[in-house]
Coordinates of C-alpha atoms and ligand atoms in Angstrom, one line a residue:
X5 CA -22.0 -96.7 64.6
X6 CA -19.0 -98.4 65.9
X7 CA -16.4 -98.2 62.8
X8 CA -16.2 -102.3 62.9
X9 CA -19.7 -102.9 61.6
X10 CA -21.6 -101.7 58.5
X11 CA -25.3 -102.2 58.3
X12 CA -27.5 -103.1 55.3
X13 CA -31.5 -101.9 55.4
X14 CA -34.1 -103.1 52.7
X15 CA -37.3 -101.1 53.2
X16 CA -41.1 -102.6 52.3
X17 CA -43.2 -99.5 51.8
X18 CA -47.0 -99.4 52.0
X19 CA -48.1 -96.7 49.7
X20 CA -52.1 -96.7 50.3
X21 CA -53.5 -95.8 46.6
X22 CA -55.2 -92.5 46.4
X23 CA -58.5 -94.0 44.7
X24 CA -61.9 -93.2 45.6
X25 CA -63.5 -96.9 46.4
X26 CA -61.6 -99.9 47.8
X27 CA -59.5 -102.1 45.6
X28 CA -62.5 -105.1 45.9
X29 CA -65.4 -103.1 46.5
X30 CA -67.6 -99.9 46.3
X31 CA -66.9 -98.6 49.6
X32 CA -65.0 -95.3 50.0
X33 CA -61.2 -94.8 51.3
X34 CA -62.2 -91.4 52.7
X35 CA -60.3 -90.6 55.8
X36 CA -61.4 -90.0 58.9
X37 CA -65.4 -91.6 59.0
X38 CA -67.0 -92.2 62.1
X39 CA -65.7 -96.1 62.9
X40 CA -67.4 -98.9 60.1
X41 CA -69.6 -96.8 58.2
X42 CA -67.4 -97.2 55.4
X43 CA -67.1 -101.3 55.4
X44 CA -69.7 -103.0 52.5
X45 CA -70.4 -106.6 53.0
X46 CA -67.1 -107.9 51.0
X47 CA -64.7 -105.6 53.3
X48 CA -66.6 -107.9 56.4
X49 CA -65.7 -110.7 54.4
X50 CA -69.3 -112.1 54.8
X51 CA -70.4 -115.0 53.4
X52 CA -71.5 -115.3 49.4
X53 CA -70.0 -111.9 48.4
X54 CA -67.5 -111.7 45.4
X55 CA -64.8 -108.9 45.1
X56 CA -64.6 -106.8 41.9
X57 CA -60.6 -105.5 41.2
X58 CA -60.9 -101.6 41.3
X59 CA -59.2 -100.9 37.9
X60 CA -58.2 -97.3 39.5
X61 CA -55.9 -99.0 41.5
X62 CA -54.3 -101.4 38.5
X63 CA -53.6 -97.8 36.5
X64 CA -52.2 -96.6 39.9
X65 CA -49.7 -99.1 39.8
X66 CA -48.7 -99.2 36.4
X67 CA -47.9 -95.5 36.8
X68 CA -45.4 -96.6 39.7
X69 CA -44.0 -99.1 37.7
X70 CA -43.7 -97.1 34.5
X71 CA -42.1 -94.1 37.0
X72 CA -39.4 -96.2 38.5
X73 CA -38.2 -98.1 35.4
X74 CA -39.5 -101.4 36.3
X75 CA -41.5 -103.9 34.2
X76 CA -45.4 -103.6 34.8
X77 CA -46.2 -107.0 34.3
X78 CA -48.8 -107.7 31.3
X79 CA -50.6 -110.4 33.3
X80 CA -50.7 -110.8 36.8
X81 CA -52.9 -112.5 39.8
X82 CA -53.8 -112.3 43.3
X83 CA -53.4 -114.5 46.2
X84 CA -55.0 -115.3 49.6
X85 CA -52.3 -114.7 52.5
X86 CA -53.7 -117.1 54.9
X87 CA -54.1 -115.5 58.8
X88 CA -56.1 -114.9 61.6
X89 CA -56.1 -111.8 63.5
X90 CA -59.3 -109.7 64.6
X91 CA -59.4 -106.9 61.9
X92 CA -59.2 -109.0 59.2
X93 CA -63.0 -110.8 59.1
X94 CA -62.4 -112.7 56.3
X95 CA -59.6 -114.6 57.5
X96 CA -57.1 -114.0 54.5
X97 CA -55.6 -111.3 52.7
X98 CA -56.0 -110.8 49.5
X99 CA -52.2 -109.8 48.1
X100 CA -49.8 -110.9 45.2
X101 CA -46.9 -113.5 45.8
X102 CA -45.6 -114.7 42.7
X103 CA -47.1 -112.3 40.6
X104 CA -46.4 -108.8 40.8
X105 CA -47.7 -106.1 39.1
X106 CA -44.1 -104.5 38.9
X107 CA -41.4 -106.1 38.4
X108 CA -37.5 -104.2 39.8
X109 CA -37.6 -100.6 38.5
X110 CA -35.3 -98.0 40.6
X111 CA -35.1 -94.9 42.6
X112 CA -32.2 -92.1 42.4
X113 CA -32.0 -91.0 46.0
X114 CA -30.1 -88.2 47.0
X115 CA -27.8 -88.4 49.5
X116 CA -25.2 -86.2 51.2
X117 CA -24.8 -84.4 47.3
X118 CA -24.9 -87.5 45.3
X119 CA -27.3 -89.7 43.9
X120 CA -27.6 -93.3 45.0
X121 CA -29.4 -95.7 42.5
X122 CA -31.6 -97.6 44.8
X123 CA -33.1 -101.3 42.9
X124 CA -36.4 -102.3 43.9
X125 CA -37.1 -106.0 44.2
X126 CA -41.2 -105.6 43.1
X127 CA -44.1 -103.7 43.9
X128 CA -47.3 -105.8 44.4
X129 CA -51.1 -104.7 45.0
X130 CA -52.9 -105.9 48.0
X131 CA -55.4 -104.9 50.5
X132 CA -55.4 -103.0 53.7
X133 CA -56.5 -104.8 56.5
X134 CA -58.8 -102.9 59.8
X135 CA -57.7 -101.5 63.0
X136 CA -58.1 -102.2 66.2
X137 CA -59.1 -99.5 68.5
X138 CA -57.7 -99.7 72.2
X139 CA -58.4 -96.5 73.5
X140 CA -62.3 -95.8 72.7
X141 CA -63.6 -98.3 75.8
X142 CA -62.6 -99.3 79.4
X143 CA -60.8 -102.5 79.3
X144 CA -61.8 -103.5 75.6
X145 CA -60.8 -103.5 72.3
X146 CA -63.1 -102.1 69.5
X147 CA -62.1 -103.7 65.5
X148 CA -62.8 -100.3 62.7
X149 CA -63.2 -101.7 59.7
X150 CA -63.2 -98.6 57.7
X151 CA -59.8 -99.4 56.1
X152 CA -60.5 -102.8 55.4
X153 CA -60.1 -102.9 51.7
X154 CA -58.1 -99.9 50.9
X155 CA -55.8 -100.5 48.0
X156 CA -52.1 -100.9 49.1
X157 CA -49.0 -101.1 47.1
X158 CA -46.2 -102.6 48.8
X159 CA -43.2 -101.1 47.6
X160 CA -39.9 -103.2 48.1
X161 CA -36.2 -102.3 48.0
X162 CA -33.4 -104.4 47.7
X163 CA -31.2 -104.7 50.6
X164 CA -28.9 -101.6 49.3
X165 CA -29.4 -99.0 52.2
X166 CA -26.3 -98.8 54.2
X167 CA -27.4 -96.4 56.4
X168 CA -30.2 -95.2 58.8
X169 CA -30.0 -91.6 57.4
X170 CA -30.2 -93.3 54.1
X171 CA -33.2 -95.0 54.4
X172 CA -35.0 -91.8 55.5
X173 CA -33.5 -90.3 52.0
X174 CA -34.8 -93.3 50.4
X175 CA -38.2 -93.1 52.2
X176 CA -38.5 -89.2 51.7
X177 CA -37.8 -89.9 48.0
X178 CA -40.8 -92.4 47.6
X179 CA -43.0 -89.6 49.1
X180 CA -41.8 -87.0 47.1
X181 CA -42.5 -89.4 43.9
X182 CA -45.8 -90.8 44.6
X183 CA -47.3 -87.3 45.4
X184 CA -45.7 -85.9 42.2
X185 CA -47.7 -89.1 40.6
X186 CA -50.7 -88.1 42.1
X187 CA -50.9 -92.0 43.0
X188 CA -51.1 -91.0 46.9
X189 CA -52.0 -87.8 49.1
X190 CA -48.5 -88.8 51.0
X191 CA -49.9 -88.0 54.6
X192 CA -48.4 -89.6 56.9
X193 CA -50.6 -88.8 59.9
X194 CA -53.0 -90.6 57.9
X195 CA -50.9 -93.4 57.4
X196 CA -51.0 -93.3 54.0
X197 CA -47.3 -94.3 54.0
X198 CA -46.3 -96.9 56.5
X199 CA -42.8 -98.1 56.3
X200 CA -41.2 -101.7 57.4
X201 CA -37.5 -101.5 58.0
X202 CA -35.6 -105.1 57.8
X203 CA -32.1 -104.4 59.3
X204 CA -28.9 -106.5 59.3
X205 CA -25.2 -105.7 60.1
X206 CA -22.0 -107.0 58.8
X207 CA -18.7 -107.3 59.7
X208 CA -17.3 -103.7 57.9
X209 CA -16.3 -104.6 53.9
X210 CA -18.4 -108.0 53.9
X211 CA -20.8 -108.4 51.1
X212 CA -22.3 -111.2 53.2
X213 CA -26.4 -111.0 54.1
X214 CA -26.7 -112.0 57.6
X215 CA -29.8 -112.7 59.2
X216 CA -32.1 -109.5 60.3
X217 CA -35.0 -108.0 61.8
X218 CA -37.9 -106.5 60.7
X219 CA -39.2 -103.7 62.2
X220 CA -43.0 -102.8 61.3
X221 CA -44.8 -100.1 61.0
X222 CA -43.0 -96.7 60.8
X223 CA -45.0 -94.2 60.0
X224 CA -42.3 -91.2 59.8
X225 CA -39.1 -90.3 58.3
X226 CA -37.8 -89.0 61.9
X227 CA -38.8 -92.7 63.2
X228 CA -37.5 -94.5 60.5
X229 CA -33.9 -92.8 61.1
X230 CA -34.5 -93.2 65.0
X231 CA -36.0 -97.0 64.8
X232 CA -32.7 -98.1 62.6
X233 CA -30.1 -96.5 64.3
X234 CA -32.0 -98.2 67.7
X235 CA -31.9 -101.1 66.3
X236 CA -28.6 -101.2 65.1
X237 CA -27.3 -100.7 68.3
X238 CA -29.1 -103.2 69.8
X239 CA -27.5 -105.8 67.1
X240 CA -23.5 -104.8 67.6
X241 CA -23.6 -105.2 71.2
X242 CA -25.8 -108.1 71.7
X243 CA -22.9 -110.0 68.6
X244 CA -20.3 -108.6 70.8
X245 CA -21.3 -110.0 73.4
X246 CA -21.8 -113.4 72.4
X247 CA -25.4 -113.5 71.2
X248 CA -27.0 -113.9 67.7
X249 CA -29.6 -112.1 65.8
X250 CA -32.4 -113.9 65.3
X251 CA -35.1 -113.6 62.6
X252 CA -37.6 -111.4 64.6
X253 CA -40.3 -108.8 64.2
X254 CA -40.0 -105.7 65.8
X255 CA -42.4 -102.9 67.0
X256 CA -40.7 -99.4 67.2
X257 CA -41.7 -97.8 70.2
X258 CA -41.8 -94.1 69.9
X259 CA -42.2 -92.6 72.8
X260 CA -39.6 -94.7 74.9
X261 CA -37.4 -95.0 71.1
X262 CA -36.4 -98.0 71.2
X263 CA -37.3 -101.5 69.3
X264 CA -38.9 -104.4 71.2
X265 CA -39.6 -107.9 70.0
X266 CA -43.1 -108.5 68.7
X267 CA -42.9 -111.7 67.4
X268 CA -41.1 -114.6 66.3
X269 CA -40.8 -113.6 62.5
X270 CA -43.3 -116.1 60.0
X271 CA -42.1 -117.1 56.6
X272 CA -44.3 -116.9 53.7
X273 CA -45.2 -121.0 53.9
X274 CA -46.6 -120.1 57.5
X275 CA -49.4 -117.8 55.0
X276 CA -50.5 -121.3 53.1
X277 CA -51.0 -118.5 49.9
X278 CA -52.8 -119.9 47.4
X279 CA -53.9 -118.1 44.1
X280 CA -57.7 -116.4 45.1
X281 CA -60.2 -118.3 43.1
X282 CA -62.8 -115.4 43.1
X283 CA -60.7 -112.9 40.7
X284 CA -59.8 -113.5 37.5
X285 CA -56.1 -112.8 36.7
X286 CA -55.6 -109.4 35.5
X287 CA -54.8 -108.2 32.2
X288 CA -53.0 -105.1 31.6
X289 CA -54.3 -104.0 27.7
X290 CA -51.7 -102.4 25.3
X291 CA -54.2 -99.7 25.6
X292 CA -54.7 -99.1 29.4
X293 CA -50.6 -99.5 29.4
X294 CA -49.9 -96.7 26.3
X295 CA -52.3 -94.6 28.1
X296 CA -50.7 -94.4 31.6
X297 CA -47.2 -93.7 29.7
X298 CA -49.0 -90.8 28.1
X299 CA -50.0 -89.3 31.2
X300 CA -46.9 -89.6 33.1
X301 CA -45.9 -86.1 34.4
X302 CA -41.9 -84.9 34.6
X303 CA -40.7 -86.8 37.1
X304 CA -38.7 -85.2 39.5
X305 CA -35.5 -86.5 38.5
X306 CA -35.8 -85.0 35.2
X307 CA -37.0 -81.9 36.2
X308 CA -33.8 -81.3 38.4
X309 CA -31.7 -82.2 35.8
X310 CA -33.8 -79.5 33.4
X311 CA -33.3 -77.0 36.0
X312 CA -29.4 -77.2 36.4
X313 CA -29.0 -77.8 32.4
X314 CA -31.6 -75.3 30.6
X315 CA -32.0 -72.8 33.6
X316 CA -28.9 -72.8 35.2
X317 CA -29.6 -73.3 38.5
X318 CA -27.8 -74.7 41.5
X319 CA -28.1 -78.5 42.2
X320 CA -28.9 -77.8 45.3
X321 CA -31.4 -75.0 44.8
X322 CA -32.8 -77.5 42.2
X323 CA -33.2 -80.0 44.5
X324 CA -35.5 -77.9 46.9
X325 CA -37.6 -76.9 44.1
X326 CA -38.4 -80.4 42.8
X327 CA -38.9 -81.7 46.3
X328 CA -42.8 -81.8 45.7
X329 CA -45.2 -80.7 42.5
X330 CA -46.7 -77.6 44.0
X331 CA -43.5 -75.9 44.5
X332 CA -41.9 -76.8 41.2
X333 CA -45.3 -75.6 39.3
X334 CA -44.9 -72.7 41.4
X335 CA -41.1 -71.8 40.6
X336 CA -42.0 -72.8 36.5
X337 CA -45.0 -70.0 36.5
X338 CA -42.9 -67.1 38.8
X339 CA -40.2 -68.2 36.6
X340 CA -42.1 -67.5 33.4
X341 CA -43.7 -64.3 34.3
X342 CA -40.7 -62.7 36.0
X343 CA -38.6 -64.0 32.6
X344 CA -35.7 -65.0 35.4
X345 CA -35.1 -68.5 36.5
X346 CA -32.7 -67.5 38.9
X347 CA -34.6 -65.0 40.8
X348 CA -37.3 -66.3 40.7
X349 CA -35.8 -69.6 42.7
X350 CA -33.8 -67.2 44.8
X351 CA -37.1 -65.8 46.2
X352 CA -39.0 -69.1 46.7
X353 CA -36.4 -70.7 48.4
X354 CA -36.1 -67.3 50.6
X355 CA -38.9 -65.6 51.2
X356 CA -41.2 -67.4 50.1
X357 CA -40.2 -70.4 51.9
X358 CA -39.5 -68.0 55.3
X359 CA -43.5 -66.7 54.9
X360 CA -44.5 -70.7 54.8
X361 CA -42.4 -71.6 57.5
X362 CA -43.7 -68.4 59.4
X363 CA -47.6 -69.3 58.8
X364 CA -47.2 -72.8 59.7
X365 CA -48.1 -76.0 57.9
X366 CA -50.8 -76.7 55.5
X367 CA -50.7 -72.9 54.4
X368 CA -50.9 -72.1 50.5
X369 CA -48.6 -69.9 48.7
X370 CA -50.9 -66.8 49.3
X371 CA -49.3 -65.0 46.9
X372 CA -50.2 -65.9 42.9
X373 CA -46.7 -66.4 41.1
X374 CA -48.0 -64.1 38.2
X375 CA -47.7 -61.4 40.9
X376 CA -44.5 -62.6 42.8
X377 CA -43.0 -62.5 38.6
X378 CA -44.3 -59.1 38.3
X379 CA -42.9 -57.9 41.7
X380 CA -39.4 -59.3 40.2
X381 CA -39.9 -57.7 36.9
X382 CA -40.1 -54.0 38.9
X383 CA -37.3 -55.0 40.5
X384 CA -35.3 -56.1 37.3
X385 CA -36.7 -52.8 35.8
X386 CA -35.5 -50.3 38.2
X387 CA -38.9 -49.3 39.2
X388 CA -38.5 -50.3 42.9
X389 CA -35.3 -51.6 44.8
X390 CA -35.2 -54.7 46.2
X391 CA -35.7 -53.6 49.6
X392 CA -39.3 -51.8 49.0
X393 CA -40.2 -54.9 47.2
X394 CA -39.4 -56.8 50.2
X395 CA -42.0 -54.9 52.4
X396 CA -44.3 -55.1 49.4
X397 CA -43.7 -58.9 49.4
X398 CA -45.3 -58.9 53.1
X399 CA -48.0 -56.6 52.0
X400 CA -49.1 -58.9 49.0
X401 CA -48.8 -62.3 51.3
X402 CA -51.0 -60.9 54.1
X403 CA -53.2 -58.5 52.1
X404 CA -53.0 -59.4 48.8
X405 CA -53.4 -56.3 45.1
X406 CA -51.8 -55.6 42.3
X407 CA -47.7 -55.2 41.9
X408 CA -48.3 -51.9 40.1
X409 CA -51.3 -50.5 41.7
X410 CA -49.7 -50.3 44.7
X411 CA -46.5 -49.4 43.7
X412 CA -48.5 -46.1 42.5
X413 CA -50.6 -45.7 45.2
X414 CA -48.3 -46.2 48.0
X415 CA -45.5 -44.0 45.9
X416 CA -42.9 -46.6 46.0
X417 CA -41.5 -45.8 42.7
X418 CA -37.4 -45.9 42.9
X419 CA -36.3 -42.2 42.6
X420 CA -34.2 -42.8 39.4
X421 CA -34.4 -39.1 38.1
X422 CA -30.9 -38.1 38.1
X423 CA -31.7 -34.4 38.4
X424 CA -33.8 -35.0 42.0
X425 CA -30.7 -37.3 43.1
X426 CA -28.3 -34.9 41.9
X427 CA -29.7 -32.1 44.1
X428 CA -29.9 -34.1 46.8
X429 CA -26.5 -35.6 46.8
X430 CA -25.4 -31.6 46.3
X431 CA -27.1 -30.6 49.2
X432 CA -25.6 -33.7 51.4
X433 CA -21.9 -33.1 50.2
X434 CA -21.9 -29.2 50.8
X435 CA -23.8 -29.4 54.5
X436 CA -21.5 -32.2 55.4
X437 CA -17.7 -31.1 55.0
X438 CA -16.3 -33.1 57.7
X439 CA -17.3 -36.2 56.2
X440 CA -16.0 -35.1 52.4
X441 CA -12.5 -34.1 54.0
X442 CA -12.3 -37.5 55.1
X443 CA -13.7 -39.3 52.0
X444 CA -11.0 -37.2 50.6
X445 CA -8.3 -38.1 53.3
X446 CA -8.6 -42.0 51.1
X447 CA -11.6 -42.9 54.1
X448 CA -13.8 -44.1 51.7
X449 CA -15.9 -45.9 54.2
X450 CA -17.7 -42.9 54.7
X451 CA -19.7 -43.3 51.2
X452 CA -21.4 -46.1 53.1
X453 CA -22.9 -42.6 55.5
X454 CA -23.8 -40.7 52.3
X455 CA -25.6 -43.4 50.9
X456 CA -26.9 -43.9 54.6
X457 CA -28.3 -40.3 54.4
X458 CA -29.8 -40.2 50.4
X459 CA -31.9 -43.4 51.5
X460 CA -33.2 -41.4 54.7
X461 CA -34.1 -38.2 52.4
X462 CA -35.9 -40.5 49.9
X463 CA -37.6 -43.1 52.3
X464 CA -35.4 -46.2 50.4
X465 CA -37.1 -45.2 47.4
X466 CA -33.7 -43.7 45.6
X467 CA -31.9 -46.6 42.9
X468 CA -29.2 -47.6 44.5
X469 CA -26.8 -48.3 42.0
X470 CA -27.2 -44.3 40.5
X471 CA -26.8 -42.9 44.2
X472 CA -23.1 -44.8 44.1
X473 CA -22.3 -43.5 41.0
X474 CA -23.5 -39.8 41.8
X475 CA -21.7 -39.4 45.1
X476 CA -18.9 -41.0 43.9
X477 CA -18.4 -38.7 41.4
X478 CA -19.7 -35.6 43.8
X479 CA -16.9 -36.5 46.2
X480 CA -14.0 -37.1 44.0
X481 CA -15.1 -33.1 43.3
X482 CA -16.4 -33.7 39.8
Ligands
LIG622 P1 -40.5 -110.7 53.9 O1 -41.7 -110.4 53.0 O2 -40.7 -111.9 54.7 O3 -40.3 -109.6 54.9 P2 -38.6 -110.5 51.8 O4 -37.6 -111.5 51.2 O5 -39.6 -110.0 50.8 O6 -39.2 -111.0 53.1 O7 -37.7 -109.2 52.1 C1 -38.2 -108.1 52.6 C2 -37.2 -107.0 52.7 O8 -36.0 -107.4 53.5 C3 -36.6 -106.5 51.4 O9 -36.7 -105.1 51.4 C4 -35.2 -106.9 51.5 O10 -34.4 -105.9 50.8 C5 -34.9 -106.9 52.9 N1 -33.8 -107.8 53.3 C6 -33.7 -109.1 52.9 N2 -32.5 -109.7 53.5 C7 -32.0 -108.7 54.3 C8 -30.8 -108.6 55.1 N3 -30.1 -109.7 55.3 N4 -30.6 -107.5 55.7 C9 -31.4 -106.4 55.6 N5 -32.4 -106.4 54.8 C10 -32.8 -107.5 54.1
LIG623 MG1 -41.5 -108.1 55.3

């Protein structure tokens, strides 16, 4: 960015709730249906149905709220956003204005090493509107009203983001927490996550708001980054060269990466809201709130902190770990039944993470971390060096067994009888003179071929550390 300007990015996040029926009816969120066979009569809006407030989604959100540290409102209502547009039947949708059910609340986002305290301005419920299909017929438009309905809950930032790379930190973080809620699968192919960037930029060292855009829609980290920067850009030079920015909504094209003007950008009067008559404002019990506090999980932010403090792990290393639920479980149970934090992180976050990254996405752990702690206890133990274990790593991932079955049947054992070593290390040190001179001589590089050779004579099965100490003390004549 040129050094002159600094730009400030508030994000409005669509996180689509994880619940089995829609927020106002009976109708299933699954993805993927065969287009409207999973619209009721009140997602088509038609006339003389009522909608009944999925109270899934209500705990949903007072998890959120709880998670982030904001107030979860103990009353709250729904409005009518007033539009008309093709995949929205009813003409309106159904949202919260003044009355959200959360209330500020922050995110910790880590950024370039540190962590950034990120405020958030609310987070209301509403619904998801339908989709229009352009691609399905010749020269028409087809309207899918499967996602009509599906609980939404708009997440909002404060305009505290100050960079693109930022926001995608800020946007990853969101992710990371509502999956480790369990309040959203997080897919973003699905778009289960959908992202609206408002951008602004400011003479460098202002603390002035100028007017921005809005860019809808984003639907990945990678565009979010890409769609800001573009954007950006686009703002210096057309203020340098004599132009304004004007309120606007943009549409992040992809393919082409850049952002193009959609529409002149509406202001909430242009909606006519007006509090829904058909629901009854919503009540969040003492009850219902105590028992979403109960079941909130260790957030990630804590369990970082645990992991440097109590295990003594890296911040970084820590940071990997936490980065979703089913690797942290992971690292808790390898850790546990290897009885090392430490080396148990070191392999998830080497081989373990390699093997993933290898096998592609959507792959499992195939390897049980009661076996992977077992494969570091033999190491820990002596009974195998850390090379066999390797190769026995890629034998459990692809093939699966038991650590010590196969340590038995395959022979693996680390040769740590010093009397088998010793005789080997004898016969080594008298067949190879030349070598021993120079050891001798003060070459001492040349252990590195003895050691070479003991490995060879015991397939890598010899413990390394008692083959140093034997030929050291073999060729210093001992
Ligand atoms: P709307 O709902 O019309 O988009 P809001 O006032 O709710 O408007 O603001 C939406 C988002 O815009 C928030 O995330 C906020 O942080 C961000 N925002 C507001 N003003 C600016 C600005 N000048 N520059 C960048 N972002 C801003
Ligand atoms: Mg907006």
């Amino acid at each position: 960015m040129n050094s002159q300007w600094e730009c400030v990015i508030g994000l409005e996040v669509h996180v689509q709730l994880k619940t089995q029926s829609k927020i106002f009816s009976g109708a299933p969120t699954a993805f993927g249906a065969e287009p409207n066979t999973q619209a009721c009569a009140v997602d088509l809006g038609l006339p003389g149905v009522l909608p009944v407030l999925n109270r899934d989604a209500v705990e949903k959100a007072i998890t959120f709220g709880l998670a982030v540290g904001g107030d979860v409102a103990r009353t709250c209502r729904f409005d009518r956003k007033n539009y008309f547009y093709p995949d929205l039947p009813k003409g309106y949708q159904i949202s919260q204005l003044d009355e959200p059910i959360v209330a500020g609340g922050y995110l910790d986002v880590e950024f370039e090493g540190e962590l950034r305290r990120i405020n958030l301005t609310r987070a209301h419920l509403e619904e998801d509107a339908g989709k229009s299909v352009h691609d399905a017929f010749v020269n028409q438009s087809g309207i899918d009203l499967n996602r009509a309905g599906t609980p939404l809950l708009e997440v909002v930032s404060e305009p505290e983001l100050t960079s693109p790379a930022e926001a995608a930190a800020y946007f990853r973080t969101l992710h990371a927490l509502v999956r480790y809620l369990g309040i959203c699968d997080g897919n973003l192919n699905e778009g289960s996550m959908r992202c609206d960037a408002n951008v602004s930029i400011r003479p460098r060292g202002s603390s002035e708001l100028n007017e921005r855009t809005e860019i809808k829609n984003i639907n990945s980290f990678r565009f979010v980054e890409r769609a800001i920067t573009f954007e950006i850009e686009r703002q210096i030079e057309l203020v340098e060269s004599g132009g304004k920015v004007v309120l606007e909504t943009m549409l992040y094209d992809a393919e082409r990466d850049e952002t193009r003007p959609m529409r002149s950008k509406e202001n909430s009067d242009d909606y006519r809201y007006f509090p829904d008559p058909d629901l009854l404002p919503v009540i969040v019990s003492d009850a219902m709130f105590e028992e979403a506090r109960a079941a909130l999980p260790e957030l990630p932010a804590a369990k970082r902190k645990r992991y440097v403090e109590d295990l003594g792990l890296d911040a970084k290393t820590a940071t990997r770990l936490v980065a979703d639920l089913p690797t942290a479980s992971y690292f808790e149970a390898t850790a546990a039944a290897a009885g090392n934090a430490q080396l148990a992180a070191n392999w998830i976050t080497s081989d373990v993470a390699a093997a993933l990254n290898k096998a592609g996405d959507d792959t499992e752990i195939k390897i049980p971390a009661e076996t992977l702690g077992v494969l570091i206890q033999r190491i820990e133990d002596d009974t195998i060096s850390s090379k066999i274990a390797r190769s026995l790593f890629d034998v459990l991932w692809s093939e699966g067994g038991d650590v010590d079955r196969l340590i038995k049947d395959r022979g693996l054992e680390q040769v740590s009888d010093t009397g088998a070593l010793q005789s080997i290390v004898d016969e080594l040190v008298a067949q190879n003179t030349a070598q021993v001179e120079q050891y001798r001589a003060g070459k001492t590089k040349v252990l590195g071929f003895f050691v070479g050779q003991v490995m060879k004579a015991t397939q890598g099965k010899a413990n390394p550390k008692q083959v140093n100490e034997l030929l050291t003390a073999a060729l210093a004549g001992e």
